[in-house]
Short mmCIF file of C-alpha atoms and ligand atoms in Angstrom, two decimals:
data_model
loop_
_atom_site.label_atom_id
_atom_site.label_comp_id
_atom_site.label_asym_id
_atom_site.label_seq_id
_atom_site.Cartn_x
_atom_site.Cartn_y
_atom_site.Cartn_z
CA MET A 99 0.00 0.00 0.00
CA ARG A 100 1.27 3.46 -0.80
CA LYS A 101 2.47 5.72 1.99
CA ILE A 102 1.37 9.19 3.02
CA VAL A 103 4.42 11.40 2.49
CA ILE A 104 4.44 14.92 3.91
CA ALA A 105 7.47 17.03 3.07
CA GLY A 106 8.32 20.57 4.14
CA ASN A 107 9.95 22.65 1.41
CA TRP A 108 11.71 25.45 3.27
CA LYS A 109 12.72 27.16 -0.02
CA MET A 110 15.16 30.06 0.49
CA ASN A 111 14.24 30.54 4.14
CA LYS A 112 16.15 30.10 7.42
CA THR A 113 19.82 30.59 8.21
CA VAL A 114 21.82 27.53 9.16
CA ALA A 115 21.26 28.20 12.86
CA GLU A 116 17.54 28.73 12.30
CA SER A 117 17.35 25.56 10.21
CA VAL A 118 18.99 23.48 12.94
CA LYS A 119 16.51 24.88 15.45
CA LEU A 120 13.47 24.24 13.20
CA ALA A 121 14.71 20.73 12.41
CA ALA A 122 15.05 19.98 16.13
CA ASP A 123 11.53 21.36 16.72
CA VAL A 124 10.13 19.16 13.92
CA VAL A 125 11.92 16.08 15.28
CA ALA A 126 10.38 16.71 18.72
CA ALA A 127 6.92 17.46 17.28
CA VAL A 128 6.66 14.29 15.18
CA LYS A 129 8.36 11.79 17.44
CA ASP A 130 5.12 9.81 17.89
CA ILE A 131 4.15 9.87 14.20
CA ARG A 132 4.26 6.31 12.88
CA GLN A 133 2.25 6.11 9.66
CA VAL A 134 3.26 9.26 7.79
CA VAL A 135 6.66 9.61 6.13
CA VAL A 136 7.82 13.07 7.22
CA ALA A 137 10.60 14.91 5.39
CA ILE A 138 12.14 18.38 5.56
CA ALA A 139 14.00 20.19 2.79
CA PRO A 140 16.28 22.96 4.05
CA THR A 141 18.58 25.00 1.80
CA TYR A 142 21.71 23.31 0.46
CA LEU A 143 23.74 25.38 2.92
CA ALA A 144 21.93 23.93 5.92
CA LEU A 145 21.56 20.33 4.67
CA ALA A 146 24.66 18.85 6.31
CA LYS A 147 23.90 20.36 9.71
CA VAL A 148 20.24 19.37 9.51
CA ALA A 149 21.34 15.85 8.52
CA GLU A 150 23.00 15.57 11.95
CA VAL A 151 19.79 16.67 13.67
CA VAL A 152 17.51 14.18 11.90
CA LYS A 153 19.91 11.22 11.96
CA GLY A 154 18.33 8.26 13.76
CA THR A 155 14.91 9.95 13.98
CA ASN A 156 11.71 9.43 12.01
CA VAL A 157 12.32 12.63 10.01
CA LYS A 158 13.73 12.16 6.52
CA LEU A 159 16.04 14.60 4.80
CA ALA A 160 15.16 16.15 1.44
CA ALA A 161 17.05 18.45 -0.90
CA GLN A 162 15.32 21.13 -2.96
CA ASP A 163 17.10 20.39 -6.25
CA VAL A 164 20.08 18.56 -7.76
CA HIS A 165 22.21 18.58 -10.90
CA TRP A 166 22.29 15.48 -13.09
CA GLU A 167 26.06 15.44 -13.68
CA ASN A 168 28.45 13.88 -11.17
CA GLN A 169 30.87 16.80 -10.94
CA GLY A 170 32.52 19.49 -13.00
CA ALA A 171 32.14 23.03 -14.24
CA PHE A 172 28.56 23.70 -13.14
CA THR A 173 28.90 26.78 -10.96
CA GLY A 174 26.31 26.97 -8.21
CA LYS A 175 25.13 23.38 -8.57
CA VAL A 176 25.23 20.32 -6.30
CA SER A 177 25.41 16.72 -7.50
CA ALA A 178 23.37 13.71 -6.42
CA ASP A 179 26.33 11.86 -4.92
CA MET A 180 27.10 14.90 -2.76
CA LEU A 181 23.55 14.73 -1.47
CA GLN A 182 23.71 10.98 -1.00
CA GLU A 183 26.95 11.27 1.00
CA ILE A 184 25.31 13.36 3.71
CA GLY A 185 22.24 11.13 4.00
CA VAL A 186 19.60 12.77 1.79
CA ASP A 187 16.55 10.54 1.30
CA PHE A 188 14.41 12.59 -1.13
CA VAL A 189 15.12 15.23 -3.75
CA ILE A 190 12.45 17.69 -4.92
CA ILE A 191 12.67 17.93 -8.70
CA GLY A 192 10.88 20.23 -11.13
CA HIS A 193 9.32 22.59 -8.60
CA SER A 194 7.34 25.30 -10.39
CA GLU A 195 9.74 27.95 -9.09
CA GLN A 196 12.58 26.04 -10.75
CA ARG A 197 10.55 25.76 -13.93
CA THR A 198 9.50 29.44 -13.91
CA TYR A 199 12.69 31.19 -12.77
CA PHE A 200 15.55 28.81 -13.54
CA GLY A 201 14.75 27.21 -16.87
CA GLU A 202 13.78 23.74 -15.66
CA THR A 203 12.22 21.68 -18.46
CA ASP A 204 10.64 18.24 -18.60
CA GLU A 205 13.92 17.03 -20.10
CA THR A 206 16.07 18.30 -17.21
CA VAL A 207 13.49 16.93 -14.77
CA ASN A 208 13.89 13.51 -16.38
CA LYS A 209 17.71 13.65 -16.18
CA LYS A 210 17.58 14.60 -12.52
CA VAL A 211 15.02 11.90 -11.71
CA ARG A 212 17.18 9.22 -13.33
CA LYS A 213 20.31 10.37 -11.52
CA VAL A 214 18.61 10.50 -8.13
CA LEU A 215 17.09 7.04 -8.60
CA SER A 216 20.44 5.61 -9.69
CA LEU A 217 21.87 6.58 -6.31
CA GLY A 218 19.02 5.09 -4.31
CA MET A 219 17.30 8.33 -3.29
CA GLY A 220 13.65 9.14 -3.92
CA PRO A 221 12.66 11.88 -6.35
CA ILE A 222 9.65 14.04 -5.51
CA ILE A 223 8.53 15.03 -9.02
CA CYS A 224 6.61 18.30 -9.10
CA ILE A 225 3.99 18.92 -11.76
CA GLY A 226 1.09 21.32 -12.10
CA GLU A 227 -0.68 23.82 -14.30
CA THR A 228 -0.76 27.62 -14.24
CA LEU A 229 -4.04 29.46 -13.85
CA ALA A 230 -4.02 30.44 -17.53
CA GLU A 231 -3.52 26.79 -18.52
CA ARG A 232 -6.38 25.65 -16.28
CA GLN A 233 -8.69 28.39 -17.51
CA GLY A 234 -7.70 27.62 -21.08
CA GLY A 235 -8.79 23.99 -20.70
CA GLN A 236 -5.22 22.67 -20.84
CA LEU A 237 -5.04 21.01 -17.40
CA GLU A 238 -4.96 17.46 -18.74
CA SER A 239 -2.58 18.16 -21.60
CA VAL A 240 -0.12 19.95 -19.30
CA LEU A 241 -0.16 17.15 -16.74
CA THR A 242 0.19 14.54 -19.49
CA THR A 243 3.24 16.26 -20.98
CA GLN A 244 4.87 16.73 -17.59
CA VAL A 245 4.26 13.15 -16.42
CA ASN A 246 5.34 11.57 -19.69
CA GLY A 247 8.43 13.79 -19.74
CA ALA A 248 9.47 13.09 -16.16
CA TYR A 249 9.03 9.30 -16.49
CA ALA A 250 10.54 8.91 -19.97
CA GLY A 251 12.69 5.77 -20.01
CA LEU A 252 12.02 4.83 -16.39
CA SER A 253 11.31 1.19 -15.61
CA ALA A 254 8.35 0.10 -13.52
CA ASP A 255 10.72 -0.63 -10.61
CA ASP A 256 12.10 2.90 -10.87
CA ALA A 257 8.62 4.37 -11.06
CA ARG A 258 7.61 2.60 -7.84
CA ARG A 259 10.34 4.54 -6.03
CA THR A 260 9.08 7.95 -7.10
CA VAL A 261 6.73 10.38 -5.41
CA VAL A 262 4.67 12.86 -7.43
CA ALA A 263 3.72 16.29 -6.10
CA TYR A 264 0.71 17.73 -7.90
CA GLU A 265 1.02 21.45 -7.30
CA PRO A 266 -1.33 23.79 -9.16
CA VAL A 267 0.95 26.79 -9.72
CA TRP A 268 -1.87 29.21 -8.92
CA ALA A 269 -2.12 27.73 -5.42
CA ILE A 270 1.57 27.84 -4.48
CA GLY A 271 2.29 30.53 -1.90
CA THR A 272 -0.93 32.37 -2.77
CA GLY A 273 -3.17 31.30 0.09
CA VAL A 274 -5.61 29.98 -2.55
CA THR A 275 -6.02 26.21 -2.33
CA ALA A 276 -7.53 23.83 -4.84
CA SER A 277 -10.84 22.55 -3.49
CA ASP A 278 -10.87 18.96 -2.28
CA ASP A 279 -12.74 17.99 -5.46
CA GLU A 280 -10.46 19.90 -7.84
CA ALA A 281 -7.41 18.34 -6.22
CA GLN A 282 -8.89 14.82 -6.16
CA GLN A 283 -9.84 15.04 -9.85
CA ALA A 284 -6.33 16.10 -10.84
CA HIS A 285 -4.75 13.39 -8.66
CA ALA A 286 -7.00 10.71 -10.15
CA PHE A 287 -6.05 11.92 -13.61
CA VAL A 288 -2.33 11.73 -12.77
CA ARG A 289 -2.76 8.23 -11.35
CA GLY A 290 -4.48 7.30 -14.60
CA LEU A 291 -1.47 8.57 -16.55
CA LEU A 292 0.84 6.47 -14.39
CA ALA A 293 -1.43 3.47 -14.96
CA LYS A 294 -1.17 3.97 -18.73
CA LEU A 295 2.61 3.96 -18.44
CA TYR A 296 3.11 1.17 -15.90
CA GLY A 297 -0.20 -0.58 -15.22
CA ASP A 298 -2.60 -0.22 -12.35
CA SER A 299 -0.60 -1.96 -9.65
CA VAL A 300 2.42 0.35 -10.06
CA ALA A 301 0.17 3.42 -10.32
CA GLN A 302 -1.58 2.42 -7.09
CA SER A 303 1.77 2.13 -5.31
CA ILE A 304 2.99 5.68 -6.12
CA SER A 305 2.27 8.39 -3.55
CA ILE A 306 0.85 11.57 -5.07
CA GLN A 307 1.21 14.60 -2.82
CA TYR A 308 -0.85 17.76 -3.08
CA GLY A 309 0.98 21.08 -2.84
CA GLY A 310 -0.34 24.62 -2.84
CA SER A 311 -1.23 26.56 0.30
CA MET A 312 -1.90 23.41 2.30
CA LYS A 313 -2.30 24.30 5.96
CA PRO A 314 -3.78 22.84 9.15
CA GLU A 315 -7.22 24.29 8.30
CA ASN A 316 -7.54 22.50 4.95
CA ALA A 317 -5.29 19.46 5.42
CA ALA A 318 -7.90 17.01 6.69
CA GLY A 319 -10.20 17.60 3.70
CA LEU A 320 -7.43 17.23 1.16
CA LEU A 321 -5.76 14.26 2.83
CA GLY A 322 -9.12 12.54 3.13
CA GLN A 323 -9.39 12.26 -0.67
CA PRO A 324 -8.74 8.78 -2.06
CA ASP A 325 -5.93 9.78 -4.43
CA ILE A 326 -4.19 12.38 -2.24
CA ASP A 327 -1.30 10.73 -0.44
CA GLY A 328 0.36 13.54 1.45
CA GLY A 329 1.56 17.04 0.83
CA LEU A 330 4.44 19.20 -0.25
CA ILE A 331 4.26 22.12 2.12
CA GLY A 332 5.88 25.52 1.76
CA GLY A 333 4.82 28.33 4.10
CA ALA A 334 3.13 26.12 6.69
CA ALA A 335 6.29 24.01 7.06
CA LEU A 336 8.29 26.94 8.42
CA LYS A 337 6.90 26.43 11.92
CA ALA A 338 6.89 23.05 13.64
CA ASP A 339 3.40 23.49 15.07
CA SER A 340 1.71 24.29 11.75
CA PHE A 341 3.68 21.50 10.03
CA LEU A 342 2.47 19.11 12.73
CA GLY A 343 -1.05 20.47 12.18
CA ILE A 344 -0.87 18.99 8.67
CA ILE A 345 0.90 15.77 9.63
CA THR A 346 -1.61 14.85 12.35
CA PRO A 347 -4.61 14.59 9.93
CA GLY A 348 -2.28 12.66 7.62
CA GLU A 349 -1.68 10.16 10.41
CA SER A 350 -5.44 9.84 10.94
CA ALA A 351 -6.02 9.40 7.19
CA ALA A 352 -3.35 6.67 7.09
CA GLN A 353 -4.90 4.86 10.02
CA SER A 354 -8.35 4.87 8.44
CA THR A 355 -7.20 3.25 5.17
C1 LIG B 446 5.56 24.59 -2.39
O1 LIG B 446 6.49 25.36 -2.37
O2 LIG B 446 5.72 23.51 -2.94
C2 LIG B 446 4.30 24.97 -1.80
C3 LIG B 446 3.27 24.18 -1.95
O3 LIG B 446 4.25 26.17 -1.13
P1 LIG B 446 3.02 26.72 -0.24
O4 LIG B 446 2.63 25.62 0.70
O5 LIG B 446 3.58 27.91 0.50
O6 LIG B 446 1.93 27.08 -1.17
#
């Protein structure tokens, strides 16, 4: 059965000292969480220190991006084996901010996904439509292109080790959330795409997170949907208590399935 995976994407927030403190607060807050896979994604700068804080706990470590090459002249980038060395479990790939501001394409997403999988880490593959695309009736075509692009050439065994984050771009950091129904419909569509690529059993095993202004007030409704298997959380992950306020309904949802 697929897992509920709730990951905090801290983006470009928190100094190293603040990250260590927030990581310690998250570790304390979730120590009794058993069913939900909890992960936190600090900046690259704070990853190694936060790795020490989460070591041996039930909090997994995630990175916010990666480069697909092993090493070399790629100023500003970090490779997958560097992340693996310090104990990273998940890597967020293809976040809409990467796609919008830093030229991420479905092709670079695919290269990163393959590299991360080859080193035994789990990619969190972000997909989602802009408001103009949704209003223009392109939701399904956008999701189809992004899913097919991200999974190009991946085996079924590889696919089983991925997590998808469906994040409508218009809901990220805006305070506007997709309704439970809108989110469920998009998640079911994405699972259908995965089923076309790999068959139903693989598609049923892949966790599909929702992302976009998820917070304690709306988490139970979203996480109660049959195809929503967790969340990728931005703003509400920057405080341990609001992050826990999303994880707790996730734990209840996991127990009721
Ligand atoms: C995100 O960055 O992936 C995200 C969903 O952000 P927020 O929760 O702030 O909308």
